[in-house]
Short mmCIF file of C-alpha atoms and ligand atoms in Angstrom, two decimals:
data_model
loop_
_atom_site.label_atom_id
_atom_site.label_comp_id
_atom_site.label_asym_id
_atom_site.label_seq_id
_atom_site.Cartn_x
_atom_site.Cartn_y
_atom_site.Cartn_z
CA MET A 3 -7.39 -4.57 27.34
CA THR A 4 -7.32 -6.90 24.25
CA GLU A 5 -3.96 -8.40 24.71
CA ARG A 6 -3.22 -9.06 20.69
CA TYR A 7 0.00 -10.86 19.27
CA VAL A 8 0.57 -9.43 15.29
CA LEU A 9 2.21 -10.18 12.37
CA VAL A 10 3.04 -7.25 9.60
CA THR A 11 5.35 -8.18 7.00
CA GLY A 12 6.37 -5.50 4.91
CA GLY A 13 5.60 -3.79 8.07
CA PHE A 14 8.98 -1.11 7.60
CA GLY A 15 7.27 0.13 4.53
CA PHE A 16 5.83 2.95 3.58
CA VAL A 17 2.14 1.67 4.74
CA GLY A 18 3.97 -0.99 6.41
CA SER A 19 4.90 1.82 8.79
CA TYR A 20 2.21 3.43 9.09
CA LEU A 21 0.02 0.32 9.74
CA VAL A 22 3.29 -0.12 12.68
CA GLU A 23 1.76 2.93 14.44
CA ARG A 24 -2.06 2.71 14.22
CA LEU A 25 -0.75 -1.22 15.77
CA LEU A 26 1.18 0.37 18.40
CA LYS A 27 -1.78 2.83 19.66
CA ASP A 28 -3.61 -0.13 20.88
CA ASP A 29 -2.57 -1.07 24.54
CA GLY A 30 -1.68 -4.84 25.03
CA THR A 31 -1.02 -5.24 21.54
CA ARG A 32 2.58 -6.67 20.18
CA ILE A 33 3.97 -6.44 17.12
CA HIS A 34 6.04 -9.28 15.11
CA VAL A 35 7.75 -6.87 11.55
CA VAL A 36 8.78 -9.83 9.23
CA ASP A 37 10.42 -7.15 6.66
CA SER A 38 13.74 -7.91 3.52
CA LEU A 39 14.46 -3.84 3.79
CA VAL A 40 14.03 -4.48 0.19
CA SER A 41 12.28 -1.46 -1.17
CA SER A 42 12.34 0.10 2.68
CA PRO A 43 11.68 3.70 2.32
CA ILE A 44 12.81 4.57 6.54
CA ASP A 45 15.85 4.23 8.26
CA VAL A 46 14.74 1.50 10.84
CA GLY A 47 16.92 3.16 13.35
CA SER A 48 15.83 5.84 13.21
CA PHE A 49 11.67 4.92 13.32
CA THR A 50 12.80 2.49 16.14
CA ARG A 51 13.60 5.10 18.32
CA LYS A 52 11.42 7.94 17.49
CA LEU A 53 8.64 5.17 18.64
CA GLY A 54 10.55 5.27 22.43
CA ASN A 55 11.84 1.45 21.15
CA PRO A 56 8.73 0.10 22.43
CA ALA A 57 9.18 -4.06 23.83
CA ARG A 58 6.39 -4.30 22.43
CA LEU A 59 8.02 -4.15 18.53
CA THR A 60 9.48 -6.41 17.90
CA TYR A 61 11.43 -7.69 14.06
CA ASP A 62 13.08 -9.99 11.73
CA LEU A 63 15.27 -7.98 8.68
CA ILE A 64 14.75 -11.34 6.15
CA PRO A 65 12.85 -12.25 3.31
CA ILE A 66 9.17 -14.44 4.27
CA GLU A 67 10.25 -17.17 3.11
CA ALA A 68 12.77 -18.08 5.28
CA TYR A 69 10.89 -16.61 7.62
CA TRP A 70 9.43 -19.14 6.88
CA GLN A 71 11.78 -21.44 6.65
CA LYS A 72 12.44 -21.23 9.82
CA GLY A 73 10.10 -22.90 11.20
CA GLU A 74 9.14 -22.73 14.97
CA PRO A 75 9.34 -21.42 17.19
CA ARG A 76 7.46 -18.56 16.57
CA PRO A 77 5.04 -16.71 17.84
CA ARG A 78 0.95 -17.71 17.12
CA PHE A 79 -0.24 -15.20 16.37
CA ASP A 80 -4.34 -13.71 16.69
CA GLU A 81 -3.77 -11.34 13.03
CA ILE A 82 -1.50 -10.70 10.31
CA TYR A 83 -1.19 -8.29 8.14
CA HIS A 84 0.52 -9.19 4.92
CA LEU A 85 2.17 -6.42 2.99
CA ALA A 86 4.99 -7.19 1.27
CA SER A 87 5.34 -7.52 -2.19
CA ILE A 88 7.39 -6.61 -5.13
CA VAL A 89 5.71 -2.80 -5.70
CA GLY A 90 5.62 0.31 -7.80
CA PRO A 91 4.86 1.68 -11.39
CA VAL A 92 9.61 1.63 -11.89
CA GLY A 93 10.03 -0.91 -8.87
CA VAL A 94 7.98 -3.82 -10.89
CA LEU A 95 9.62 -3.30 -14.04
CA GLU A 96 13.48 -4.85 -12.69
CA HIS A 97 10.69 -8.37 -11.44
CA ALA A 98 9.59 -8.78 -14.46
CA GLY A 99 8.48 -12.37 -15.66
CA ARG A 100 8.80 -13.39 -11.43
CA ILE A 101 6.50 -11.33 -10.53
CA VAL A 102 3.56 -13.99 -10.07
CA LYS A 103 5.80 -16.71 -8.26
CA GLN A 104 7.27 -13.50 -5.72
CA ILE A 105 3.02 -12.41 -4.85
CA THR A 106 1.15 -16.15 -4.88
CA GLU A 107 3.57 -18.38 -3.26
CA ASP A 108 4.65 -15.28 0.22
CA THR A 109 0.49 -15.18 0.17
CA TYR A 110 0.31 -18.96 0.84
CA ARG A 111 2.82 -18.75 2.73
CA MET A 112 1.00 -16.09 4.59
CA VAL A 113 -2.38 -18.14 4.05
CA GLU A 114 -0.34 -21.42 6.18
CA MET A 115 0.30 -18.92 9.03
CA ALA A 116 -3.28 -17.79 9.51
CA LYS A 117 -4.74 -21.63 9.29
CA ALA A 118 -1.93 -22.53 11.73
CA ASP A 119 -2.67 -20.43 14.29
CA ARG A 120 -6.30 -19.09 13.32
CA ALA A 121 -4.99 -16.04 12.78
CA ARG A 122 -7.87 -13.53 11.07
CA LEU A 123 -5.15 -12.56 7.66
CA CYS A 124 -5.79 -8.92 5.98
CA ASP A 125 -4.25 -9.43 2.18
CA VAL A 126 -3.13 -5.93 1.24
CA SER A 127 -4.52 -6.04 -2.51
CA THR A 128 -4.54 -3.29 -5.10
CA SER A 129 -6.22 -1.25 -7.42
CA GLU A 130 -4.87 -2.41 -9.87
CA VAL A 131 -6.95 -5.51 -10.37
CA TYR A 132 -9.86 -3.40 -12.13
CA GLY A 133 -7.67 -2.92 -14.85
CA GLY A 134 -9.61 0.10 -15.80
CA GLY A 135 -13.07 0.10 -14.35
CA ARG A 136 -15.46 2.08 -15.66
CA ASP A 137 -14.08 5.31 -17.35
CA GLY A 138 -11.43 4.95 -13.78
CA TYR A 139 -14.47 4.30 -11.81
CA CYS A 140 -14.22 1.36 -9.28
CA ALA A 141 -16.02 -0.26 -7.47
CA GLU A 142 -16.46 -3.53 -6.08
CA GLY A 143 -18.72 -5.50 -7.44
CA ASP A 144 -17.78 -4.33 -11.35
CA SER A 145 -15.56 -6.89 -12.92
CA LYS A 146 -12.29 -7.35 -14.24
CA ILE A 147 -10.49 -6.33 -17.04
CA ILE A 148 -8.07 -8.03 -17.78
CA PRO A 149 -6.27 -4.98 -20.82
CA PRO A 150 -5.25 -5.82 -23.91
CA VAL A 151 -1.38 -5.03 -23.01
CA VAL A 152 0.90 -7.26 -21.68
CA SER A 153 3.00 -4.95 -19.16
CA VAL A 154 4.91 -6.04 -16.43
CA ARG A 155 2.33 -3.42 -14.52
CA LEU A 156 -0.76 -6.32 -16.00
CA GLU A 157 2.04 -8.93 -14.39
CA TYR A 158 1.91 -7.05 -10.48
CA ALA A 159 -2.10 -6.78 -11.45
CA VAL A 160 -2.64 -10.35 -12.18
CA ALA A 161 -0.68 -11.78 -9.07
CA LYS A 162 -2.96 -9.43 -6.39
CA LEU A 163 -5.98 -11.27 -8.19
CA ALA A 164 -4.77 -14.32 -8.29
CA CYS A 165 -4.88 -14.05 -4.53
CA GLU A 166 -7.62 -12.71 -4.57
CA VAL A 167 -8.87 -15.26 -5.45
CA ALA A 168 -7.15 -18.15 -3.60
CA LEU A 169 -8.28 -16.41 -0.84
CA ILE A 170 -11.97 -15.71 -1.15
CA ASN A 171 -12.19 -19.98 -2.22
CA THR A 172 -9.84 -20.37 1.09
CA ALA A 173 -12.48 -19.09 3.33
CA ARG A 174 -15.18 -20.76 1.87
CA VAL A 175 -13.97 -24.44 1.69
CA SER A 176 -11.63 -24.04 5.29
CA ASP A 177 -12.36 -21.69 8.08
CA LEU A 178 -9.60 -18.82 7.34
CA TYR A 179 -11.01 -15.81 8.13
CA ALA A 180 -9.53 -13.90 5.84
CA VAL A 181 -10.14 -10.49 4.23
CA ILE A 182 -9.15 -8.34 1.36
CA ILE A 183 -8.33 -3.92 0.51
CA ARG A 184 -7.64 -2.92 -2.54
CA PRO A 185 -6.57 0.71 -1.71
CA PHE A 186 -6.21 3.69 -4.21
CA ASN A 187 -2.76 5.63 -4.76
CA ILE A 188 -1.80 6.02 -1.69
CA ALA A 189 0.31 8.97 -0.66
CA GLY A 190 2.30 10.47 2.48
CA PRO A 191 5.83 10.93 4.69
CA ARG A 192 7.88 8.69 3.95
CA GLN A 193 6.33 7.88 0.98
CA SER A 194 9.91 7.23 -1.24
CA GLY A 195 10.20 8.86 -5.26
CA ARG A 196 12.26 5.39 -5.76
CA GLY A 197 9.59 3.15 -6.76
CA GLY A 198 8.44 5.61 -9.21
CA PHE A 199 5.48 7.12 -6.53
CA VAL A 200 3.93 10.48 -8.44
CA LEU A 201 3.94 13.00 -5.86
CA PRO A 202 8.00 12.41 -4.07
CA ARG A 203 8.60 12.61 -7.33
CA PHE A 204 7.39 15.59 -8.18
CA ILE A 205 8.01 17.72 -4.29
CA ASP A 206 12.06 16.51 -5.73
CA GLN A 207 11.46 18.11 -8.94
CA ALA A 208 9.81 20.94 -7.57
CA LEU A 209 12.02 21.23 -4.77
CA LYS A 210 14.95 21.55 -7.22
CA ASN A 211 13.24 24.22 -9.58
CA ALA A 212 13.29 21.21 -12.09
CA PRO A 213 10.10 20.77 -14.36
CA LEU A 214 7.79 18.76 -12.44
CA THR A 215 7.51 15.31 -15.93
CA VAL A 216 4.16 14.65 -16.36
CA TYR A 217 3.31 11.63 -18.27
CA GLY A 218 1.20 12.07 -21.79
CA THR A 219 -1.50 14.40 -20.91
CA GLY A 220 -1.71 14.38 -17.79
CA LYS A 221 -5.13 14.09 -17.95
CA SER A 222 -4.52 10.79 -16.10
CA ILE A 223 -7.45 10.82 -13.27
CA ARG A 224 -6.74 9.52 -9.30
CA ALA A 225 -7.39 9.92 -5.87
CA PHE A 226 -4.86 9.97 -3.78
CA THR A 227 -5.00 9.05 0.03
CA HIS A 228 -2.98 9.81 3.67
CA VAL A 229 -1.70 6.71 4.36
CA ALA A 230 -2.79 7.69 7.46
CA ASP A 231 -6.07 6.80 6.72
CA VAL A 232 -5.14 3.65 4.16
CA ALA A 233 -3.82 1.95 7.61
CA ASP A 234 -6.74 2.73 9.76
CA GLY A 235 -8.56 1.36 6.89
CA ILE A 236 -6.56 -2.00 7.52
CA VAL A 237 -7.10 -2.33 10.58
CA ARG A 238 -11.26 -1.72 10.31
CA ALA A 239 -11.48 -4.14 7.33
CA LEU A 240 -9.13 -6.87 9.60
CA ARG A 241 -11.34 -6.14 12.76
CA LYS A 242 -14.98 -5.35 11.67
CA GLY A 243 -14.75 -6.49 7.69
CA THR A 244 -16.80 -9.72 6.37
CA ARG A 245 -15.14 -12.82 6.11
CA GLY A 246 -13.58 -13.34 2.73
CA GLU A 247 -14.85 -9.92 1.80
CA VAL A 248 -12.67 -7.34 -0.95
CA TYR A 249 -12.52 -3.81 1.25
CA ASN A 250 -11.90 -0.42 -1.84
CA ILE A 251 -9.80 1.86 0.01
CA GLY A 252 -9.31 5.18 -1.37
CA ASN A 253 -10.66 9.05 -0.48
CA PRO A 254 -12.99 9.42 -3.47
CA ALA A 255 -13.04 13.70 -2.61
CA ASN A 256 -9.04 13.17 -3.38
CA LYS A 257 -9.94 12.76 -7.46
CA VAL A 258 -7.43 14.59 -9.36
CA HIS A 259 -5.64 14.52 -12.76
CA ILE A 260 -1.48 14.92 -12.69
CA LEU A 261 -2.17 17.58 -14.54
CA GLU A 262 -3.92 19.48 -11.63
CA LEU A 263 -1.96 17.50 -9.24
CA ALA A 264 1.72 18.75 -10.10
CA GLU A 265 -0.23 22.46 -10.47
CA ARG A 266 -1.09 22.57 -6.89
CA VAL A 267 2.64 20.87 -5.95
CA ILE A 268 3.44 23.87 -7.64
CA ARG A 269 1.84 26.26 -5.79
CA ILE A 270 2.34 24.87 -1.97
CA SER A 271 5.71 25.26 -2.79
CA GLY A 272 6.56 27.81 -4.35
CA THR A 273 8.93 26.55 -6.85
CA SER A 274 9.37 28.34 -10.00
CA SER A 275 9.25 24.99 -11.32
CA ARG A 276 6.39 24.87 -14.12
CA PRO A 277 4.95 21.37 -15.85
CA GLU A 278 6.60 19.92 -18.94
CA PHE A 279 4.25 16.84 -20.69
CA VAL A 280 6.77 13.54 -21.01
CA ASP A 281 6.97 10.73 -22.56
CA PRO A 282 7.66 7.97 -19.51
CA LYS A 283 9.13 6.12 -21.92
CA SER A 284 11.30 7.61 -22.74
CA ILE A 285 12.78 7.53 -19.69
CA PHE A 286 12.20 3.66 -18.07
CA GLY A 287 11.77 2.17 -21.70
CA PRO A 288 9.70 0.15 -23.29
CA LEU A 289 8.63 -2.41 -19.92
CA PHE A 290 6.64 0.68 -18.51
CA GLU A 291 3.05 0.65 -18.76
CA GLU A 292 1.19 4.58 -16.99
CA ALA A 293 -1.54 3.29 -15.04
CA ASN A 294 -5.64 3.74 -15.86
CA ASP A 295 -7.45 5.72 -14.50
CA LYS A 296 -8.95 4.29 -11.09
CA TYR A 297 -10.91 6.39 -8.83
CA PRO A 298 -12.67 4.49 -6.00
CA ASP A 299 -16.21 4.08 -4.95
CA SER A 300 -15.81 3.83 -0.70
CA ASP A 301 -19.15 2.74 -0.37
CA ARG A 302 -18.68 -0.57 1.14
CA ALA A 303 -15.85 0.86 3.56
CA MET A 304 -17.08 3.84 4.70
CA ARG A 305 -20.66 1.70 5.71
CA GLU A 306 -19.70 -1.16 7.19
CA LEU A 307 -15.67 -0.54 9.21
CA GLU A 308 -16.79 4.06 9.37
CA TRP A 309 -14.15 4.42 8.30
CA ARG A 310 -13.58 8.11 7.23
CA PRO A 311 -10.15 9.53 5.70
CA GLN A 312 -9.33 12.54 7.33
CA PHE A 313 -6.61 13.81 4.73
CA ASP A 314 -7.39 16.13 2.14
CA LEU A 315 -5.19 15.74 -1.03
CA ASP A 316 -3.05 19.87 -0.53
CA GLU A 317 -2.71 18.55 3.52
CA ILE A 318 -1.11 15.33 2.58
CA ILE A 319 1.30 17.70 -0.03
CA ARG A 320 2.41 19.89 2.32
CA GLN A 321 2.56 16.82 4.70
CA THR A 322 5.19 14.88 2.21
CA LEU A 323 6.45 18.16 0.62
CA GLU A 324 7.67 18.73 4.62
CA TYR A 325 9.24 15.40 5.32
CA ILE A 326 10.85 15.21 1.88
CA LYS A 327 13.05 18.79 2.38
CA ALA A 328 13.84 17.79 6.17
CA GLY A 329 15.71 15.07 4.56
CA ARG A 330 13.65 12.62 6.94
CA ARG A 331 13.95 8.91 6.71
CA ASP A 332 11.86 8.92 10.62
N1 NAD B 414 1.35 2.90 -2.62
C1 NAD B 414 1.29 1.92 -3.18
O1 NAD B 414 0.99 3.71 -3.49
C2 NAD B 414 -0.27 0.56 -2.94
C3 NAD B 414 -0.98 1.21 -3.66
C4 NAD B 414 -1.61 0.23 -3.88
C5 NAD B 414 -2.01 -0.83 -3.64
N2 NAD B 414 -0.44 -0.83 -2.35
C6 NAD B 414 -0.03 -2.29 -1.28
O2 NAD B 414 0.62 -1.49 -0.50
C7 NAD B 414 1.04 -3.05 -0.30
C8 NAD B 414 2.63 -1.80 0.61
O3 NAD B 414 2.77 -1.64 -0.89
P1 NAD B 414 3.76 0.13 -0.57
O4 NAD B 414 3.34 1.28 -0.61
O5 NAD B 414 4.64 0.39 1.20
O6 NAD B 414 5.50 -0.34 0.10
P2 NAD B 414 7.35 -1.02 0.64
O7 NAD B 414 7.69 -1.27 -0.34
O8 NAD B 414 7.05 0.86 0.45
O9 NAD B 414 7.02 -1.63 0.86
C9 NAD B 414 7.02 -2.55 1.06
C10 NAD B 414 8.10 -3.78 2.31
O10 NAD B 414 7.18 -5.36 1.97
C11 NAD B 414 10.20 -5.35 2.36
N3 NAD B 414 9.66 -6.20 1.27
C12 NAD B 414 9.09 -6.55 -0.08
N4 NAD B 414 9.55 -7.95 -0.72
C13 NAD B 414 9.78 -8.94 0.70
C14 NAD B 414 9.79 -9.81 0.99
N5 NAD B 414 9.32 -10.45 -0.05
N6 NAD B 414 10.47 -10.41 2.14
C15 NAD B 414 10.07 -9.61 3.00
N7 NAD B 414 9.65 -8.35 3.49
C16 NAD B 414 9.32 -7.90 1.79
C17 NAD B 414 10.23 -3.80 1.07
O11 NAD B 414 11.53 -3.79 1.54
C18 NAD B 414 9.09 -2.47 2.36
O12 NAD B 414 10.31 -2.46 3.81
C19 NAD B 414 1.45 -4.08 -0.97
O13 NAD B 414 1.41 -4.95 -1.06
C20 NAD B 414 1.20 -2.70 -2.45
O14 NAD B 414 0.90 -3.37 -3.04
C21 NAD B 414 0.44 -0.17 -2.17
#
């Protein structure tokens, strides 16, 4: 049995909570979560009760900066999964102008901790770094495109990209063992509509028999990946991935236009709602920017990490619908 001490930043977030559940399946793994709860979609008490309040799971409900300032004594970690971040197409807006500072400073703190502990570090970046790729198709070796429109969304993307570059170079000039993953659109139970994510928003609207608000023409391309598949990809990347390497984590089989996603939600939920085309700036103001088209080439993760996403899009919609309908927060 491998004994491991693991740090998960943002471990009570949407993705982080699935990562915690995944890590708890490994006997001998102890997990420490650092999460300020600033955008956590769960009720921590309900979540930990559902897990059986395992003694192997401990936490500090504070920002990374405060955890960093606490200094020693703290555990020596073998693995660090860095997920805590400002997120979401709407979630980022209130942080305009401070996103680069927050994301880069927190990532540097995790790099220093990983170096001090000789821990393996997985940095969770984003597919937004591609800036639209080749008409939405994004492979790890592709050039990154900086779109001409300076938006809050761009600030998030360039902050994540700056961290990637710094991590790769640090792994070259020191003994830091770091890998980076670029998730594409993640979806599933526990995702909150608050950050502006599309599937929980459509489901909320469907449950109220209200119009499903589709931005623009509805032709934006996305590929949705079940959050449990993403959590599995993150663990595989850290344990099996090549040092200094980047892995797309996204399910190309779930590629879809947003209008088709709306139609699938309507069919699966049995709602009387219909799609309604809107300009998102009329709802969220001029700072809002839609993401570029994006869908992944995930061959590298499938080949090198033996990552195999399990959930198709209809199953993701069904599970998320049941969770939201039941009003759960665990
Ligand atoms: N959701 C997606 O579709 C998606 C896609 C690509 C990348 N990502 C990345 O995945 C990671 C997790 O995203 P998520 O969707 O689970 O978001 P989330 O908001 O649900 O989770 C983030 C968690 O981190 C915590 N947090 C935020 N800032 C913090 C700080 N400074 N100190 C301590 N805790 C802090 C929040 O309270 C929250 O619980 C992020 O790094 C995000 O950039 C998400």
